[in-house]
Amino acid sequence: MVQPTATRASTDPRPPFVRNAWYIAALRSECGERMLARSVLGVSVTLLRTRSGRMVALRDRCTHRGYPLSEGTLGPDDVITCGYHGFRFDAEGACLSVPGQSGVPGGSDLRSFPTAENGPFVWIWMGDPALADPAEIPAETGFGDPSFRFVSGHVVIDAGHTLIADNVLDLSHESFIHATKIGSREVAETGITSESDEKRWLVRASRVMRDVECPPTYRERTGLRSPIDREQHISFFVPSLYVLDVMVVAAESQHDPATGPRRPYLGKVVYGLTPQSEKRTHYFFAIGRDYAQDDPQMDAAVHEGQLCLIDEDAYAVAVLQRLADEEGPMPEVSTRLDTAALIARRMLARRLRAETR
Amino acid sequence: MVQPTATRASTDPRPPFVRNAWYIAALRSECGERMLARSVLGVSVTLLRTRSGRMVALRDRCTHRGYPLSEGTLGPDDVITCGYHGFRFDAEGACLSVPGQSGVPGGSDLRSFPTAENGPFVWIWMGDPALADPAEIPAETGFGDPSFRFVSGHVVIDAGHTLIADNVLDLSHESFIHATKIGSREVAETGITSESDEKRWLVRASRVMRDVECPPTYRERTGLRSPIDREQHISFFVPSLYVLDVMVVAAESQHDPATGPRRPYLGKVVYGLTPQSEKRTHYFFAIGRDYAQDDPQMDAAVHEGQLCLIDEDAYAVAVLQRLADEEGPMPEVSTRLDTAALIARRMLARRLRAETR
Amino acid sequence: MVQPTATRASTDPRPPFVRNAWYIAALRSECGERMLARSVLGVSVTLLRTRSGRMVALRDRCTHRGYPLSEGTLGPDDVITCGYHGFRFDAEGACLSVPGQSGVPGGSDLRSFPTAENGPFVWIWMGDPALADPAEIPAETGFGDPSFRFVSGHVVIDAGHTLIADNVLDLSHESFIHATKIGSREVAETGITSESDEKRWLVRASRVMRDVECPPTYRERTGLRSPIDREQHISFFVPSLYVLDVMVVAAESQHDPATGPRRPYLGKVVYGLTPQSEKRTHYFFAIGRDYAQDDPQMDAAVHEGQLCLIDEDAYAVAVLQRLADEEGPMPEVSTRLDTAALIARRMLARRLRAETR
Ligand code: FES
Ligand code: FES
Ligand code: FES
């Protein structure tokens, strides 16, 4: 049952983000021998890989005067030296020494955040460390499935994460925003079925299309021609992880069974929406496919194509963010296609309330 | 009698603009076959001309998720399709269809605003539509008078509309800000007479100068030489419409009646100050003259000259806006020349209170 | 004893700056025949030198409509004419005439601020003029001592003055921020002694180093080689004036007394931290030396070197300001080296409370 909002929520000066959840913080390929600075849920953290290969995430503000550790140096012994006055820390965040005195004052240790490496990503847990279990990172991404090859990347979007969640949960926008690439009239015209799993904070939505147009991007990648059968199965793990299973296959209606079974082309579209602040969001993506696995040109085409799609979405959600900032909230009308997005919003509100109570 | 400010005024989150008034929204020449996006009184609207030639102004935010309609498409049948998920609207704002279901949900229609075409401008009424009467657009502009030829334009100024109203109502600034163009010492030195007409929310101010210097711009345009007789008659319709009737003529004191009557040169300076937000203002202008009517070079010179004058004013009011933002309000000392501007301020306050009560 | 914060402090809309104090407002070399516009403690002032050579500081907003006088003209008779509508003022700020009427309305005079010229700087007093005594400008700067030659300059830093005070009061940052110029390991490793003089709002801190490395900048300027004896003696006059006496000399431990006395090299580092706003600060500097007094190349090297040092500090404090804006306040851990900075903070809080009570 939904409880009334607890008072602590409204007086908490921190932005309203779910903290007890895994968020994607970085591409594994970003994390090498240098400290990476990243702002996650309004908190600046630094990510580093120790000599022994372990990923570490530390609060990126020195306990002395708040200078970013990522502006300092990381020694070969995994010792971090603050670049302002020289506080020294080990990779767990324990303060080793401070300048001008022998002892270390109480409270000098840096906060450390649980991390996990899963698929092409480094994940972070910004909430209570005791609750952090990497096994809870959903397997639906397909990162563990060798039949998929993934291409990944990262952009920052000038809009809050809820605007982006709305965007990816209502794929009817493909018919308009992405009309020249993956959209076709039928996406917006086809109804969806949706369901939710409150225990996993999961919303599912499916759209099954038969005998529809093969949009340009799929023509190029698979060689299929219209008509096709096409399916989209969304799993959105509130607040942040989005997995879209896509399937395209030559339309059954046109198929001659004598030629053998049809070859379905399967894809995985994984997005990690990680708030940087209330109005700016990290957008991590990993695009998987079960075909053309050894084709580096296909890798490049998928990567480039995904950046173009995100550009189109980023434009739209940034417009909405700017209008919300300038004109304030406005009433909304919802349709049946919004069912999944509305479930996700309510689930997010519940999850936030559960944390702030 | 001035009533104390009603409470609703202070809790209304909307910026303090008079809404029940005609504002200039666009040049007619801007409004062709494409939707024009414009922010008026802090509200984004889209202006479009239907196939039958009617001007329409609609709230430029789709009732679904708030995306600007002006980012969508306008069909040859005057049907607007939202560029995000495809809600469709007719030119009255009525929602025709939504994606993924057959019926249209309640509340899907767009708000439509009354418009009028008058002179070179499209006017809009952002308040109660029942009160919108295009006949109330003042005839003082001279747009209906065939003896005037007008040149018009539009700029956006980084200052609130009240700072600009102060500017145009106290023409003594011509002697300083516009010293090299239309100013002369005598403008600031000559007193004004002023009067007001509360029923029409109208302030008038007049300045009559005899045997004064002919400033450079008038020398160029009329061929007159100093001394001249010069008159300025301001009509300011609070909150937004400014009409300045100017007359220059060879000084009577130097005139030999035997050579026949003196030729007076008449001009109209029409400004529409339309708030975009509290700190940014649309500045529409139409400059009329009763001479050199068929001279396109004069048209160009007037247009260019007006942009230069506005540049000088825009610099000054933007400085004042920045200082007000940085340093807050400061006390002011007023002189006799400020009479009209002060009447206008008080009238604006009354008109605002009348609306918010 | 520290009193609880008076209520007026919290309702005063002005930024929390100490006003009854001398602040550096300009380099004397900046103040010639034109009005200089400068924002001091959030208040725009204009500085001008009269024909008789006196420095004058006036509120830089015309009493009429607030336009900056510095945008107007200064006549050969020291008469200032406002560039908007022509109010005229003398150099004391008295209004001489207003346009369009014969008398001058009450309240038309500009506020004038006490000034002083001392060393290479023009100083200003933004508080109660009755309390302004130029004799209270500390003599510790060395400006009155002919054995020092000074090089001066001015930059603006994107950080509040308290972040900069923290910076200059804890010189252990030299070992990190300025490692390649004036820092060496030993600065951060050597303890300080500190004391305070509440009557003069003065904090002192000293660091005496024996047999230490001669950092690159000192090698270049003095020809000394490691090891050296090195001393730093800070006098910080809260809220704004910082004087650092530096001494470097060949290490006594290596000295052969038979060769005569060692030549100590003395330097003065004078900083004036003048808030422009709460998040932006004027940084005036005067760097004095008792050697190479007639060497213009040394002047240039000192000036250039100082700008480089300030660049390094400016980067660090601007990072801290941005993080404070984005992430809010955070707890701090302090060490023995912070003693002087903490005393200065407490003294600033007391001085602010004393003024606002
Ligand atoms: S801020 Fe890190 S040591 Fe001072
Ligand atoms: S915002 Fe217009 S259809 Fe969704
Ligand atoms: S603002 Fe200075 S004279 Fe008007």
GROMACS .gro file of C-alpha atoms in nm, chain C residues 23-275:
model
  253
  737TYR     CA    1   3.990   4.721   0.099
  738ILE     CA    2   4.214   4.760  -0.202
  739ALA     CA    3   3.995   4.887  -0.485
  740ALA     CA    4   4.241   4.949  -0.767
  741LEU     CA    5   4.597   4.987  -0.874
  742ARG     CA    6   4.693   5.352  -0.868
  743SER     CA    7   4.813   5.303  -1.223
  744GLU     CA    8   4.457   5.212  -1.329
  745CYS     CA    9   4.322   5.547  -1.216
  746GLY     CA   10   4.386   5.814  -1.472
  747GLU     CA   11   4.165   6.057  -1.653
  748ARG     CA   12   3.879   5.817  -1.712
  749MET     CA   13   3.625   5.687  -1.465
  750LEU     CA   14   3.705   5.330  -1.361
  751ALA     CA   15   3.408   5.101  -1.291
  752ARG     CA   16   3.459   4.844  -1.018
  753SER     CA   17   3.234   4.627  -0.808
  754VAL     CA   18   3.339   4.610  -0.441
  755LEU     CA   19   3.146   4.407  -0.180
  756GLY     CA   20   2.864   4.372  -0.431
  757VAL     CA   21   2.839   4.748  -0.481
  758SER     CA   22   2.934   4.913  -0.809
  759VAL     CA   23   3.158   5.216  -0.760
  760THR     CA   24   3.341   5.442  -0.997
  761LEU     CA   25   3.690   5.564  -0.917
  762LEU     CA   26   3.820   5.886  -1.062
  763ARG     CA   27   4.104   6.125  -1.009
  764THR     CA   28   4.009   6.492  -1.009
  765ARG     CA   29   4.207   6.757  -1.195
  766SER     CA   30   4.366   6.847  -0.863
  767GLY     CA   31   4.481   6.486  -0.834
  768ARG     CA   32   4.251   6.368  -0.557
  769MET     CA   33   4.112   6.013  -0.575
  770VAL     CA   34   3.737   5.994  -0.547
  771ALA     CA   35   3.508   5.692  -0.521
  772LEU     CA   36   3.139   5.736  -0.594
  773ARG     CA   37   2.847   5.499  -0.609
  774ASP     CA   38   2.841   5.406  -0.977
  775ARG     CA   39   2.465   5.432  -1.014
  776CYS     CA   40   2.295   5.756  -1.098
  777THR     CA   41   2.037   5.855  -0.838
  778HIS     CA   42   1.784   5.907  -1.118
  779ARG     CA   43   1.736   5.564  -1.274
  780GLY     CA   44   2.050   5.385  -1.165
  781TYR     CA   45   2.256   5.408  -1.483
  782PRO     CA   46   2.633   5.374  -1.422
  783LEU     CA   47   2.807   5.710  -1.412
  784SER     CA   48   3.114   5.534  -1.552
  785GLU     CA   49   2.916   5.506  -1.878
  786GLY     CA   50   2.882   5.885  -1.887
  787THR     CA   51   3.139   6.159  -1.927
  788LEU     CA   52   3.384   6.333  -1.697
  789GLY     CA   53   3.445   6.693  -1.797
  790PRO     CA   54   3.768   6.893  -1.757
  791ASP     CA   55   3.590   7.073  -1.473
  792ASP     CA   56   3.548   6.739  -1.288
  793VAL     CA   57   3.177   6.746  -1.369
  794ILE     CA   58   3.025   6.403  -1.430
  795THR     CA   59   2.731   6.389  -1.671
  796CYS     CA   60   2.515   6.078  -1.664
  797GLY     CA   61   2.505   5.914  -2.006
  798TYR     CA   62   2.137   5.828  -1.986
  799HIS     CA   63   1.943   6.153  -1.921
  800GLY     CA   64   2.209   6.400  -1.816
  801PHE     CA   65   2.201   6.439  -1.439
  802ARG     CA   66   2.521   6.631  -1.354
  803PHE     CA   67   2.735   6.577  -1.046
  804ASP     CA   68   3.052   6.722  -0.901
  805ALA     CA   69   3.338   6.504  -0.785
  806GLU     CA   70   3.201   6.492  -0.428
  807GLY     CA   71   2.884   6.338  -0.570
  808ALA     CA   72   2.671   6.650  -0.522
  809CYS     CA   73   2.405   6.676  -0.791
  810LEU     CA   74   2.449   7.000  -0.985
  811SER     CA   75   2.153   6.987  -1.221
  812VAL     CA   76   1.887   6.760  -1.364
  813PRO     CA   77   1.728   6.789  -1.708
  814GLY     CA   78   1.396   6.961  -1.769
  815GLN     CA   79   1.371   7.164  -1.449
  816SER     CA   80   1.566   7.427  -1.263
  817GLY     CA   81   1.589   7.285  -0.910
  818VAL     CA   82   1.759   6.964  -0.800
  819PRO     CA   83   1.530   6.715  -0.624
  820GLY     CA   84   1.622   6.603  -0.274
  821GLY     CA   85   1.816   6.278  -0.257
  822SER     CA   86   1.994   6.338  -0.587
  823ASP     CA   87   2.347   6.335  -0.447
  824LEU     CA   88   2.562   6.031  -0.508
  825ARG     CA   89   2.707   5.839  -0.220
  826SER     CA   90   3.079   5.900  -0.188
  827PHE     CA   91   3.320   5.654  -0.029
  828PRO     CA   92   3.640   5.738   0.161
  829THR     CA   93   3.956   5.649  -0.028
  830ALA     CA   94   4.324   5.637   0.049
  831GLU     CA   95   4.636   5.595  -0.158
  832ASN     CA   96   4.892   5.374   0.002
  833GLY     CA   97   5.167   5.189  -0.180
  834PRO     CA   98   5.075   5.097  -0.535
  835PHE     CA   99   4.706   5.081  -0.445
  836VAL     CA  100   4.392   5.285  -0.407
  837TRP     CA  101   4.201   5.172  -0.098
  838ILE     CA  102   3.832   5.214  -0.029
  839TRP     CA  103   3.613   5.214   0.284
  840MET     CA  104   3.263   5.081   0.212
  841GLY     CA  105   3.126   5.118   0.566
  842ASP     CA  106   3.058   5.409   0.798
  843PRO     CA  107   3.271   5.701   0.669
  844ALA     CA  108   3.310   5.838   1.022
  845LEU     CA  109   3.520   5.533   1.107
  846ALA     CA  110   3.754   5.556   0.808
  847ASP     CA  111   4.109   5.635   0.916
  848PRO     CA  112   4.380   5.583   0.652
  849ALA     CA  113   4.636   5.560   0.931
  850GLU     CA  114   4.488   5.218   1.009
  851ILE     CA  115   4.612   5.071   0.686
  852PRO     CA  116   4.881   4.840   0.824
  853ALA     CA  117   5.243   4.943   0.782
  854GLU     CA  118   5.343   4.574   0.763
  855THR     CA  119   5.305   4.588   0.385
  856GLY     CA  120   5.647   4.750   0.366
  857PHE     CA  121   5.520   5.009   0.121
  858GLY     CA  122   5.685   5.275   0.335
  859ASP     CA  123   6.020   5.096   0.344
  860PRO     CA  124   6.258   5.219   0.070
  861SER     CA  125   6.462   4.899   0.087
  862PHE     CA  126   6.182   4.717  -0.098
  863ARG     CA  127   6.098   4.747  -0.464
  864PHE     CA  128   5.740   4.639  -0.550
  865VAL     CA  129   5.576   4.496  -0.859
  866SER     CA  130   5.196   4.498  -0.853
  867GLY     CA  131   4.896   4.365  -1.041
  868HIS     CA  132   4.532   4.263  -1.031
  869VAL     CA  133   4.328   3.960  -1.135
  870VAL     CA  134   3.974   3.848  -1.063
  871ILE     CA  135   3.918   3.499  -0.923
  872ASP     CA  136   3.602   3.291  -0.959
  873ALA     CA  137   3.580   3.202  -0.591
  874GLY     CA  138   3.467   3.361  -0.268
  875HIS     CA  139   3.726   3.547  -0.062
  876THR     CA  140   3.714   3.296   0.225
  877LEU     CA  141   3.832   3.015  -0.004
  878ILE     CA  142   4.123   3.236  -0.109
  879ALA     CA  143   4.203   3.328   0.251
  880ASP     CA  144   4.216   2.956   0.331
  881ASN     CA  145   4.452   2.913   0.040
  882VAL     CA  146   4.703   3.180   0.132
  883LEU     CA  147   4.697   3.102   0.503
  884ASP     CA  148   4.796   2.739   0.456
  885LEU     CA  149   5.117   2.753   0.259
  886SER     CA  150   5.159   2.377   0.269
  887HIS     CA  151   4.975   2.391  -0.063
  888GLU     CA  152   5.297   2.532  -0.210
  889SER     CA  153   5.442   2.183  -0.198
  890PHE     CA  154   5.168   2.055  -0.428
  891ILE     CA  155   4.999   2.333  -0.623
  892HIS     CA  156   5.326   2.517  -0.681
  893ALA     CA  157   5.560   2.218  -0.671
  894THR     CA  158   5.750   2.328  -0.980
  895LYS     CA  159   5.800   2.690  -0.871
  896ILE     CA  160   5.823   2.784  -0.504
  897GLY     CA  161   5.719   2.464  -0.333
  898SER     CA  162   5.934   2.192  -0.188
  899ARG     CA  163   5.854   1.890   0.021
  900GLU     CA  164   5.963   2.066   0.336
  901VAL     CA  165   5.699   2.338   0.334
  902ALA     CA  166   5.421   2.090   0.395
  903GLU     CA  167   5.636   1.897   0.639
  904THR     CA  168   5.728   2.187   0.863
  905GLY     CA  169   5.501   2.292   1.146
  906ILE     CA  170   5.387   2.648   1.199
  907THR     CA  171   5.353   2.870   1.501
  908SER     CA  172   5.061   3.105   1.507
  909GLU     CA  173   4.928   3.385   1.721
  910SER     CA  174   4.654   3.640   1.697
  911ASP     CA  175   4.596   4.004   1.786
  912GLU     CA  176   4.224   4.056   1.825
  913LYS     CA  177   4.253   4.431   1.854
  914ARG     CA  178   4.408   4.459   1.509
  915TRP     CA  179   4.203   4.166   1.368
  916LEU     CA  180   4.541   4.015   1.293
  917VAL     CA  181   4.653   3.653   1.263
  918ARG     CA  182   5.020   3.567   1.241
  919ALA     CA  183   5.175   3.238   1.134
  920SER     CA  184   5.540   3.153   1.096
  921ARG     CA  185   5.728   2.865   0.943
  922VAL     CA  186   6.104   2.839   0.992
  923MET     CA  187   6.291   2.587   0.780
  924ARG     CA  188   6.657   2.497   0.814
  925ASP     CA  189   6.875   2.313   0.561
  926VAL     CA  190   6.601   2.275   0.306
  927GLU     CA  191   6.583   2.260  -0.068
  928CYS     CA  192   6.604   2.585  -0.262
  929PRO     CA  193   6.300   2.580  -0.492
  930PRO     CA  194   6.342   2.670  -0.862
  931THR     CA  195   6.203   3.024  -0.844
  932TYR     CA  196   6.436   3.124  -0.563
  933ARG     CA  197   6.734   2.964  -0.738
  934GLU     CA  198   6.666   3.179  -1.042
  935ARG     CA  199   6.611   3.502  -0.855
  936THR     CA  200   6.887   3.486  -0.593
  937GLY     CA  201   7.144   3.247  -0.731
  938LEU     CA  202   7.125   3.047  -0.407
  939ARG     CA  203   7.170   2.671  -0.416
  940SER     CA  204   7.037   2.404  -0.182
  941PRO     CA  205   7.050   2.378   0.109
  942ILE     CA  206   6.906   2.705   0.234
  943ASP     CA  207   6.749   2.838   0.548
  944ARG     CA  208   6.404   2.964   0.470
  945GLU     CA  209   6.141   3.154   0.668
  946GLN     CA  210   5.779   3.250   0.602
  947HIS     CA  211   5.602   3.496   0.830
  948ILE     CA  212   5.238   3.560   0.752
  949SER     CA  213   5.037   3.855   0.881
  950PHE     CA  214   4.673   3.836   0.780
  951PHE     CA  215   4.458   4.134   0.867
  952VAL     CA  216   4.105   3.999   0.862
  953PRO     CA  217   3.910   4.033   0.636
  954SER     CA  218   4.129   4.130   0.346
  955LEU     CA  219   4.499   4.215   0.373
  956TYR     CA  220   4.767   3.950   0.359
  957VAL     CA  221   5.137   4.017   0.406
  958LEU     CA  222   5.394   3.740   0.377
  959ASP     CA  223   5.751   3.815   0.477
  960VAL     CA  224   5.987   3.569   0.319
  961MET     CA  225   6.356   3.523   0.383
  962VAL     CA  226   6.593   3.287   0.210
  963VAL     CA  227   6.961   3.262   0.288
  964ALA     CA  228   7.242   3.010   0.238
  965ALA     CA  229   7.210   2.744   0.508
  966GLU     CA  230   7.396   2.830   0.825
  967SER     CA  231   7.503   2.469   0.860
  968GLN     CA  232   7.714   2.498   0.545
  969HIS     CA  233   7.847   2.844   0.612
  970ASP     CA  234   8.213   2.924   0.668
  971PRO     CA  235   8.207   3.229   0.901
  972ALA     CA  236   8.551   3.329   0.773
  973THR     CA  237   8.391   3.437   0.443
  974GLY     CA  238   8.184   3.702   0.625
  975PRO     CA  239   7.814   3.720   0.700
  976ARG     CA  240   7.554   3.543   0.486
  977ARG     CA  241   7.339   3.765   0.259
  978PRO     CA  242   6.970   3.708   0.338
  979TYR     CA  243   6.725   3.777   0.057
  980LEU     CA  244   6.406   3.939   0.182
  981GLY     CA  245   6.073   3.948   0.009
  982LYS     CA  246   5.727   4.088   0.075
  983VAL     CA  247   5.418   3.927  -0.070
  984VAL     CA  248   5.116   4.154  -0.025
  985TYR     CA  249   4.770   4.041  -0.130
  986GLY     CA  250   4.448   4.237  -0.109
  987LEU     CA  251   4.144   4.010  -0.126
  988THR     CA  252   3.851   4.230  -0.213
  989PRO     CA  253   3.515   4.056  -0.261
   0.00000   0.00000   0.00000
